[in-house]
Amino acid sequence: MSRAGAPPTGAGSPPAPSRGAALGRTAGATDRSLGARRREMSLVRGISTLATVVTVLALASVLVSVVGYGLRGLSHVVGAELSRAVAGTARLVVVACALALPLGLLAGIHLAEARAGRLVAAARVAADALAAVPSVVFGVLVYGVVWRTRTGHGGDPSTLTCGAALALVMVPTVARATEIAIRGVPERLREAALALGATRFHVIVRVVMPSAARGIATGVLLAIARATGEAAPLVLLGSDASSALSVSVYRAALSPLPALQSQAWGLALVLVALVLALHVAAWLLSPRREEHE
Amino acid sequence: MTRPLGLERRVAGAGVVATLGAGLRGLAQAACVTLVLVVLALFVVLAARARPSIAAHGIAALASTEWDPARERFGAVPFLVGTLLSSLLALTIAVPGGFLVALYVTEFAPRRLRGPVASLVEVLAAVPGIVYGLWGMCVLVPFVRDVLAPPITTRLGGVPIFAGPATGFGLLSAALVLALMALPTVAAVMRDVISSVPPQLREAGLALGGTRWEVMRHVVLPHARAGLFAAVMLGFGRALGETMAVAMVIGRSPALTASLFAPSHTTATLILAELDGNASPQHVAAISELALVLLVVTVAFNLGAHGVVRRTLRRKTAGLSTGPSEGELGEAP
């Protein structure tokens, strides 16, 4: 059957005999003893197991350090400073959401619903491009714009300035999640609504958006998690430690004082806990999870 | 069945609904236009900021190795080399590593271990770069300085790339941190790609008597090539632009050195370190020019990778209905 098809490099359409020949020819499988082939396979198994063990150990070392040093460092963290930094992050995320969500959601709706055209193609390329841009470059952009309007610079950057940089980080994630979630809505729901006499507007607002809501919310939470951990554009714009949790980790880590370095671990633990909580929330909301259950 | 869609309330005001519909469509279109304009603004603003530097020194200034803002020397070679070397080095570790982890998880791992290994890898893909930087500074840098480097620098110190002394802060530490950050993403995407290969192909290979590795090597991998390539490109794009984690372990020195253990700089870390209120207008222009280069390279890279994947998928979907969807490959969260 054609469904069993062939990979691009495969031999061709009549699958079984030619595939066997291809496998035999390229692998030299038929020339070698079963023992040699088994040894090759256990070698590969051994190498991949070893690589996984090393990777897991290295990654576990990151987690263990964050938790171990973090719990010890928490005692050095001054409560008032921590709450100021967390409040700063919350403020920035709210501003970033206010800018990024309308833009990302609407763009995602258009990408999913509109017929293919030049604008859709351009917007898709733009979203891909934005997702690829290093966050520090967003910082340079905002810096360039602000520098132009206020010829004198320095001083603390405004919440709006930093929030705008974070919004740029969030937009492509939100737009793509919205597009994918809307595309996942079954066609029959749309058709049913249209058959009942709903307009395109009603179909989108009352039928498509509610059934895509969980997928969109997952994407939004992941975007917020990224913005929460983001530090490069904020540091570039000259934020101080009280403006965001991620910046406070950086500023404390660069200090030569051991007490402050220990504090950096405590702050990092709080940051990781926040980001992971957002990921867990996203996972709980994810529509994919229900399919697995 | 009283109010299935809440439509009947509005039936009277069909004109209102039409207006709302047009409004929504207009707003959605406007959002797409804004998206395009933002990307254009990135290029335009950076180019405008960089213009004094391009006008004064031309593109050729980038090709010089001397960076001394006080004397208005803005040669960018050390940073471009630093970015390229650290990313390439990171990928030579992360790509085989990520592939082997994906192979282990999909093929060899006992069923009980698959879940935990996959979750650990996913959790670590979510940890922010700044935390990897902190770990690199406090755990990896001492490890490189005290354990990894001494035997190498004492025995092979004569070879330029292994020259000491090793402070721990340098290109190698940056590459190792980058590799560890890229590994979870590369492994997760590769695992998705490998497990999206239709089981019929795999089963056909096994039924012909292939070992699992032979089936992997000759059936699964050729089929998954485009997706694997995309995973590598994604990792590379990320590594080129990663800023915080690298900045904390690379030692930040604008001198061009051959040694893996010597302090270095990348384009991203230079931007972070030197773009501030104290920079002179020429200095800001030179940094903006570097940012423009970084922007062009990362965007070109990513769009190129997307293009290759799209073309391969189109060719492939002619024969097979299943395969990695574009959404899966688009962006690892």
XYZ file of C-alpha atoms in Angstrom:
626
model
C 0.000 0.000 0.000
C 1.079 3.536 -0.619
C 0.651 4.401 3.051
C 3.675 2.361 3.948
C 5.559 4.629 1.491
C 9.259 5.178 1.379
C 11.568 7.701 3.002
C 13.125 10.169 0.561
C 16.322 8.165 0.343
C 14.550 4.810 0.163
C 14.518 2.661 -2.882
C 11.015 3.240 -4.230
C 7.402 2.290 -4.114
C 7.195 -1.537 -4.022
C 8.155 -1.676 -0.366
C 9.063 -5.092 0.957
C 11.620 -6.604 -1.427
C 13.418 -3.409 -2.365
C 13.547 -2.237 1.241
C 15.114 -5.528 2.208
C 17.622 -5.194 -0.549
C 18.390 -1.628 0.449
C 18.828 -2.570 4.094
C 21.042 -5.487 3.165
C 23.077 -3.531 0.654
C 23.724 -0.417 2.688
C 24.201 -2.111 6.028
C 26.127 -5.023 4.662
C 23.792 -6.823 7.029
C 23.751 -10.060 5.138
C 27.530 -10.215 4.879
C 28.219 -10.024 8.565
C 27.653 -12.560 11.273
C 24.787 -12.103 13.639
C 27.298 -11.852 16.470
C 29.063 -8.879 14.896
C 25.769 -7.114 14.339
C 24.696 -7.780 17.888
C 28.014 -6.482 19.196
C 27.556 -3.307 17.151
C 24.135 -2.825 18.634
C 25.325 -3.324 22.220
C 28.149 -0.877 21.544
C 25.610 1.739 20.434
C 23.433 0.916 23.420
C 26.430 1.302 25.730
C 27.480 4.640 24.256
C 23.989 6.092 24.377
C 23.508 4.878 27.948
C 26.814 6.422 28.958
C 25.955 9.714 27.252
C 22.585 9.787 28.989
C 24.145 9.084 32.381
C 26.695 11.889 31.919
C 23.989 14.292 30.736
C 21.646 13.414 33.560
C 24.474 13.833 36.090
C 25.418 17.253 34.681
C 21.817 18.426 34.576
C 21.136 17.005 38.022
C 24.163 18.926 39.259
C 22.463 22.152 38.133
C 19.245 21.251 39.940
C 21.035 20.004 43.066
C 23.135 23.195 43.223
C 20.081 25.395 42.829
C 18.210 23.576 45.570
C 21.210 22.930 47.873
C 22.984 26.296 47.688
C 19.621 27.980 47.237
C 18.141 26.734 50.509
C 21.323 27.754 52.328
C 21.350 31.115 50.533
C 17.741 31.892 51.353
C 18.762 32.840 54.889
C 20.965 35.600 53.454
C 18.130 36.972 51.357
C 16.534 39.983 52.965
C 12.769 39.590 52.839
C 12.117 43.171 51.811
C 14.594 42.960 48.928
C 13.129 39.699 47.733
C 9.585 41.001 47.763
C 10.686 44.161 45.953
C 12.394 42.082 43.251
C 9.400 39.748 42.876
C 7.054 42.732 42.718
C 9.342 44.264 40.093
C 9.175 41.113 37.991
C 5.387 41.009 38.371
C 5.141 44.652 37.282
C 7.322 44.056 34.233
C 5.411 40.927 33.265
C 2.083 42.762 33.534
C 3.365 45.561 31.293
C 4.859 43.047 28.847
C 1.570 41.099 28.759
C -0.419 44.279 28.181
C 1.731 44.943 25.119
C 2.349 41.398 23.864
C -0.979 39.631 24.408
C -3.225 41.776 22.180
C -0.572 41.811 19.472
C 0.245 38.097 19.701
C -3.355 36.899 20.017
C -4.658 38.999 17.126
C -1.719 38.127 14.906
C -2.194 34.440 15.754
C -5.907 34.649 14.888
C -5.099 36.248 11.574
C -2.375 33.716 10.754
C -4.774 30.847 11.431
C -7.983 32.247 9.971
C -7.034 34.444 7.058
C -6.590 33.049 3.592
C -3.000 32.784 2.452
C -1.773 36.038 1.051
C 1.182 38.354 1.084
C 0.406 39.778 4.534
C 0.044 36.327 6.084
C 3.289 35.133 4.508
C 5.129 38.259 5.655
C 3.711 38.032 9.177
C 4.698 34.376 9.429
C 8.263 35.168 8.398
C 8.239 38.065 10.873
C 7.097 35.787 13.706
C 9.787 33.220 12.855
C 12.380 35.990 12.701
C 11.303 37.502 16.034
C 11.520 34.087 17.681
C 15.113 33.790 16.464
C 16.342 37.203 17.624
C 18.556 37.046 20.723
C 16.889 38.920 23.578
C 19.915 41.158 24.058
C 19.269 42.582 20.570
C 15.760 43.589 21.693
C 17.519 45.456 24.465
C 19.651 47.283 21.880
C 16.521 48.160 19.899
C 14.741 49.620 22.901
C 17.953 51.366 23.919
C 18.247 52.836 20.436
C 14.681 54.130 20.475
C 14.873 55.533 23.994
C 18.287 57.046 23.331
C 16.797 58.928 20.438
C 13.917 60.424 22.391
C 15.849 61.294 25.540
C 19.171 62.608 24.343
C 20.525 62.444 27.861
C 20.539 58.872 29.122
C 21.486 56.907 32.174
C 19.415 56.644 35.294
C 16.852 53.969 35.922
C 14.983 52.809 32.857
C 11.235 53.008 33.129
C 9.031 49.983 33.673
C 7.512 50.649 30.277
C 10.920 50.535 28.555
C 11.890 47.215 30.132
C 8.398 45.797 29.705
C 8.522 46.596 25.998
C 11.740 44.608 25.620
C 10.134 41.637 27.417
C 7.011 41.985 25.270
C 9.166 41.457 22.168
C 10.408 38.217 23.730
C 6.822 37.077 24.351
C 5.079 38.040 21.100
C 6.288 35.248 18.790
C 5.520 32.531 21.364
C 2.005 33.860 21.937
C 1.315 34.291 18.222
C 2.495 30.810 17.342
C 0.639 29.138 20.224
C -2.554 30.966 19.212
C -2.174 29.945 15.586
C -1.543 26.284 16.410
C -4.387 26.145 18.953
C -6.877 27.677 16.518
C -5.797 25.377 13.722
C -6.435 22.462 16.082
C -10.113 23.333 16.471
C -12.100 20.673 14.564
C -13.613 21.875 11.315
C -17.004 20.354 12.217
C -17.422 22.811 15.123
C -16.999 25.750 12.764
C -19.316 24.213 10.198
C -21.967 23.487 12.809
C -21.881 27.090 13.993
C -21.980 28.444 10.442
C -24.917 26.109 9.690
C -26.753 27.602 12.668
C -26.406 30.962 11.036
C -23.470 32.367 13.004
C -21.375 35.059 11.372
C -17.587 34.628 11.007
C -17.187 36.960 13.975
C -19.424 34.826 16.158
C -17.736 31.652 14.998
C -14.369 33.015 16.088
C -15.464 34.621 19.338
C -17.993 32.052 20.550
C -16.808 28.772 19.063
C -13.193 28.837 17.956
C -11.661 30.882 20.768
C -13.341 28.956 23.617
C -12.208 25.605 22.220
C -8.720 26.934 21.536
C -8.542 28.666 24.926
C -6.532 25.996 26.732
C -3.912 25.783 24.018
C -3.611 29.550 23.937
C -3.381 29.773 27.722
C -0.589 27.179 27.679
C 1.348 29.270 25.181
C 0.771 32.465 27.149
C 2.014 30.840 30.373
C 5.142 29.563 28.626
C 5.752 33.042 27.212
C 5.361 34.528 30.700
C 7.795 31.938 32.056
C 10.357 33.006 29.465
C 9.849 36.683 30.239
C 10.213 35.962 33.965
C 13.610 34.330 33.484
C 14.847 36.876 30.976
C 17.618 39.134 32.203
C 19.760 40.250 29.245
C 17.678 43.182 27.920
C 16.972 44.395 31.465
C 20.642 44.368 32.468
C 21.512 46.053 29.175
C 18.998 48.815 29.845
C 20.626 49.374 33.213
C 17.983 48.049 35.585
C 19.007 47.716 39.203
C 18.427 44.703 41.408
C 15.045 45.839 42.707
C 13.521 46.039 39.222
C 13.339 42.293 38.583
C 14.195 38.979 40.223
C 16.404 37.842 37.326
C 18.410 41.064 37.465
C 18.845 40.741 41.231
C 20.333 37.244 40.721
C 22.835 38.707 38.246
C 23.802 41.700 40.347
C 24.270 39.561 43.470
C 26.243 36.906 41.587
C 28.741 39.434 40.244
C 29.463 40.786 43.692
C 32.799 39.713 45.180
C 31.267 39.294 48.647
C 30.571 35.647 49.567
C 27.410 36.638 51.466
C 25.991 38.272 48.352
C 26.966 35.283 46.190
C 25.116 33.051 48.599
C 22.200 35.438 48.314
C 22.340 35.013 44.531
C 21.673 31.281 44.959
C 18.710 32.004 47.226
C 17.250 34.394 44.668
C 17.965 31.895 41.869
C 16.027 29.233 43.788
C 13.010 31.540 44.008
C 13.345 32.387 40.296
C 13.547 28.722 39.258
C 10.575 27.871 41.494
C 8.529 30.638 39.860
C 9.463 29.616 36.323
C 8.838 25.926 36.975
C 5.484 26.721 38.619
C 4.489 28.529 35.427
C 5.600 25.537 33.365
C 3.639 23.149 35.568
C 0.567 25.353 35.226
C 1.050 25.371 31.466
C 1.393 21.589 31.483
C -1.778 21.164 33.557
C -3.680 23.335 31.101
C -2.139 21.782 28.018
C -4.710 20.103 25.767
C -2.095 17.491 24.850
C -2.129 16.124 28.398
C -5.732 15.024 28.179
C -5.052 13.080 25.014
C -2.434 11.069 26.882
C -4.747 10.225 29.760
C -31.102 24.498 23.791
C -32.117 27.901 25.133
C -29.099 29.904 24.035
C -26.666 27.713 22.155
C -24.437 30.457 20.829
C -26.058 33.506 22.314
C -26.948 34.444 18.798
C -30.608 35.248 19.053
C -29.887 38.240 21.209
C -27.992 39.760 18.356
C -30.107 38.675 15.435
C -31.868 42.004 15.524
C -28.578 43.855 15.302
C -27.039 41.994 12.396
C -25.423 45.228 11.304
C -23.672 45.512 14.658
C -22.306 41.990 14.273
C -21.055 42.725 10.783
C -19.296 45.816 12.116
C -17.755 43.791 14.953
C -16.601 41.166 12.483
C -15.024 43.757 10.254
C -13.472 45.357 13.322
C -11.938 42.090 14.493
C -10.600 41.355 11.049
C -9.165 44.860 10.824
C -7.515 44.550 14.242
C -6.079 41.137 13.393
C -4.707 42.519 10.150
C -3.265 45.486 12.002
C -1.554 43.121 14.438
C 0.092 41.264 11.555
C 1.225 44.549 10.019
C 2.633 45.580 13.410
C 4.541 42.301 13.638
C 6.155 42.951 10.271
C 6.863 46.581 11.208
C 8.543 45.527 14.467
C 10.955 43.302 12.564
C 11.650 46.089 10.070
C 12.112 48.519 12.971
C 14.743 46.202 14.444
C 16.819 46.408 11.281
C 16.177 50.106 10.669
C 16.889 51.305 14.212
C 20.048 49.222 14.572
C 21.276 50.343 11.153
C 20.530 53.973 12.006
C 22.404 53.680 15.318
C 25.291 51.938 13.567
C 25.520 54.462 10.743
C 28.212 56.713 12.270
C 30.398 53.636 12.680
C 29.731 52.314 9.183
C 30.300 55.801 7.739
C 33.543 56.381 9.628
C 35.191 52.993 9.357
C 33.196 51.095 6.777
C 32.444 47.425 7.067
C 36.189 46.781 6.962
C 36.549 47.976 10.552
C 34.869 44.754 11.585
C 37.811 42.861 10.134
C 40.358 44.402 12.511
C 41.349 42.616 15.703
C 41.961 45.655 17.879
C 39.153 46.783 20.181
C 40.036 49.842 22.199
C 37.111 52.224 22.689
C 39.307 54.839 24.414
C 41.375 55.187 21.216
C 38.353 54.714 18.964
C 39.586 51.387 17.619
C 36.641 49.137 16.964
C 37.842 45.866 15.462
C 35.232 43.184 15.992
C 37.124 40.043 15.003
C 37.709 38.821 18.587
C 33.966 38.891 19.327
C 32.854 37.330 16.079
C 35.446 34.589 16.543
C 34.399 34.146 20.172
C 30.739 33.799 19.220
C 31.460 31.340 16.438
C 33.952 29.227 18.407
C 31.881 28.996 21.574
C 28.734 28.068 19.628
C 30.474 25.518 17.397
C 32.256 23.954 20.347
C 28.984 23.809 22.270
C 27.251 22.111 19.361
C 29.984 19.527 18.888
C 29.091 18.462 22.424
C 25.340 19.074 22.451
C 24.401 17.529 19.108
C 25.943 14.083 19.564
C 24.956 14.238 23.248
C 21.385 15.227 22.501
C 21.138 12.602 19.783
C 22.440 9.853 22.059
C 20.051 10.876 24.837
C 17.140 10.881 22.383
C 18.275 7.481 21.083
C 18.490 6.087 24.606
C 15.095 7.436 25.605
C 13.302 6.207 22.467
C 15.087 2.881 21.921
C 17.010 1.503 24.848
C 15.697 2.936 28.107
C 13.683 0.598 30.313
C 10.084 1.735 30.251
C 10.268 2.792 33.918
C 13.133 5.210 33.228
C 11.738 6.872 30.114
C 9.331 9.175 31.934
C 11.740 10.443 34.603
C 14.624 11.029 32.161
C 12.322 12.863 29.770
C 10.865 15.017 32.580
C 14.299 15.903 33.951
C 15.409 16.972 30.491
C 12.241 19.013 30.041
C 12.565 20.708 33.430
C 16.110 21.749 32.591
C 15.073 23.188 29.270
C 12.896 25.572 31.287
C 15.612 26.840 33.660
C 16.564 30.449 32.789
C 19.981 31.232 31.301
C 20.947 33.368 34.255
C 20.692 30.315 36.541
C 22.948 28.303 34.218
C 25.333 31.260 34.409
C 25.313 31.176 38.201
C 25.922 27.422 38.156
C 28.703 27.890 35.616
C 30.355 30.541 37.762
C 30.170 28.694 41.061
C 30.428 25.018 40.011
C 31.815 24.688 36.488
C 34.498 27.374 36.617
C 36.194 25.910 39.722
C 35.887 22.434 38.156
C 37.606 23.580 34.962
C 40.261 25.486 36.911
C 41.122 22.767 39.433
C 40.266 19.451 37.775
C 39.970 19.684 34.001
C 42.622 22.235 33.054
C 45.749 21.464 35.144
C 46.651 18.100 33.566
C 46.055 19.523 30.083
C 47.918 22.800 30.485
C 50.921 21.171 32.165
C 51.291 18.446 29.543
C 50.082 20.201 26.395
C 50.690 23.817 27.400
C 52.976 24.261 24.400
C 50.071 23.814 22.004
C 48.441 27.244 21.584
C 44.867 26.069 22.067
C 45.730 24.457 25.414
C 47.945 27.256 26.712
C 47.516 28.173 30.375
C 47.174 29.580 32.892
C 43.581 28.550 33.357
C 41.489 30.749 35.618
C 38.409 28.724 34.766
C 36.805 31.722 33.093
C 37.159 31.319 29.351
C 36.006 29.959 26.055
C 35.849 26.328 27.201
C 33.640 27.094 30.203
C 31.348 29.168 27.994
C 31.088 26.329 25.484
C 30.351 23.784 28.225
C 27.586 25.928 29.728
C 26.129 26.541 26.264
C 26.276 22.820 25.508
C 24.446 21.970 28.715
C 21.789 24.602 27.978
C 21.327 23.401 24.405
C 21.304 19.704 25.264
C 17.779 19.454 26.724
C 16.282 21.334 23.775
C 18.202 19.350 21.174
C 17.379 16.061 22.911
C 13.675 16.911 23.282
C 13.242 17.974 19.655
C 15.190 14.961 18.384
C 13.105 12.625 20.535
C 9.903 14.107 19.085
C 11.269 13.809 15.568
C 12.414 10.215 16.023
C 9.174 9.079 17.623
C 7.120 10.759 14.894
C 8.548 8.371 12.291
C 5.682 6.070 11.288
C 5.866 2.776 13.205
C 5.175 0.787 10.008
C 8.628 1.743 8.687
C 10.310 0.683 11.892
C 8.332 -2.555 12.046
C 9.101 -3.352 8.430
C 12.805 -2.961 9.141
C 12.624 -5.142 12.256
C 10.575 -7.769 10.428
C 13.354 -8.032 7.866
C 15.700 -8.998 10.637
C 17.465 -5.687 11.210
C 18.758 -5.021 14.716
C 17.272 -1.976 16.402
C 20.388 0.026 15.631
C 20.341 -0.999 11.960
C 16.704 0.009 11.658
C 17.531 3.295 13.361
C 20.542 3.902 11.142
C 19.029 2.961 7.792
C 15.301 3.562 8.145
C 14.454 5.960 10.969
C 17.313 8.462 10.654
C 17.042 9.018 6.896
C 13.343 9.565 7.377
C 13.837 12.007 10.253
C 16.701 13.910 8.625
C 14.919 17.232 8.138
C 13.724 17.299 11.736
C 17.146 16.426 13.102
C 18.680 19.174 10.995
C 16.124 21.630 12.360
C 17.011 20.619 15.915
C 20.688 21.334 15.250
C 19.952 24.709 13.650
C 17.669 25.688 16.530
C 20.405 24.861 18.998
C 22.986 26.810 17.009
C 20.771 29.881 16.688
C 20.165 29.878 20.422
C 23.845 29.422 21.225
C 24.873 32.338 18.990
C 22.698 34.767 20.901
C 22.809 33.435 24.467
C 24.009 36.267 26.626
C 23.685 35.992 30.388
C 25.053 32.498 30.952
C 28.037 33.129 28.679
C 28.722 36.565 30.140
C 29.103 35.042 33.603
C 31.722 32.445 32.675
C 33.660 33.679 29.645
C 35.934 36.119 31.469
C 35.120 39.063 29.198
C 38.401 39.992 27.584
C 38.503 41.634 24.155
C 41.943 40.159 23.367
C 42.024 37.570 20.600
C 43.620 34.373 21.888
C 43.868 30.857 20.599
C 43.644 29.179 23.996
C 40.467 27.449 25.139
C 41.302 28.421 28.710
C 41.920 32.132 28.123
C 39.234 34.730 28.866
C 37.341 35.723 25.764
C 34.237 37.619 24.695
C 31.313 37.009 22.372
C 29.298 39.522 20.379
C 26.347 39.207 22.765
C 28.438 39.543 25.928
C 30.251 42.563 24.507
C 26.927 44.283 23.832
C 25.828 43.530 27.370
C 29.088 44.690 28.921
C 29.763 47.897 27.023
C 26.478 49.431 25.916
C 25.707 51.798 28.759
C 25.497 55.471 29.618
C 29.280 55.894 29.627
C 29.775 54.849 26.009
C 30.759 57.572 23.539
C 28.588 58.036 20.426
C 31.217 56.274 18.251
C 31.365 53.435 20.760
C 27.571 53.079 20.760
C 27.622 53.053 16.962
C 30.249 50.294 16.865
C 28.251 48.201 19.358
C 25.067 48.762 17.347
C 26.880 47.573 14.258
C 27.809 44.378 16.087
C 24.214 43.968 17.236
C 23.116 44.369 13.630
C 25.541 41.644 12.552
C 24.245 39.346 15.294
C 20.660 40.101 14.274
C 21.270 39.408 10.588
C 23.160 36.182 11.279
C 20.644 34.699 13.743
C 17.607 35.622 11.644
C 19.181 34.381 8.394
C 20.145 31.151 10.096
C 16.712 30.498 11.507
C 14.800 31.391 8.363
C 17.203 29.254 6.329
C 16.585 26.294 8.616
C 12.816 26.823 8.405
C 13.075 26.927 4.630
C 14.990 23.667 4.428
C 12.562 21.932 6.765
C 9.536 23.233 4.884
C 10.926 22.066 1.540
C 11.816 18.619 2.855
C 8.437 18.241 4.505
C 6.645 19.139 1.305
C 8.638 16.557 -0.595
C 7.993 13.991 2.077
C 4.287 14.607 2.566
C 3.828 13.555 -1.040
C 4.474 9.988 0.133
C 3.551 9.983 3.800
C 0.789 11.554 5.765
C 2.572 11.529 9.102
C 5.757 13.282 9.988
C 6.884 16.116 12.175
C 4.457 18.975 11.864
C 5.851 22.423 11.367
C 4.519 23.565 14.687
C 6.568 20.969 16.511
C 9.729 22.081 14.821
C 9.007 25.752 14.948
C 10.012 26.507 18.461
C 11.032 24.473 21.421
C 9.484 26.142 24.442
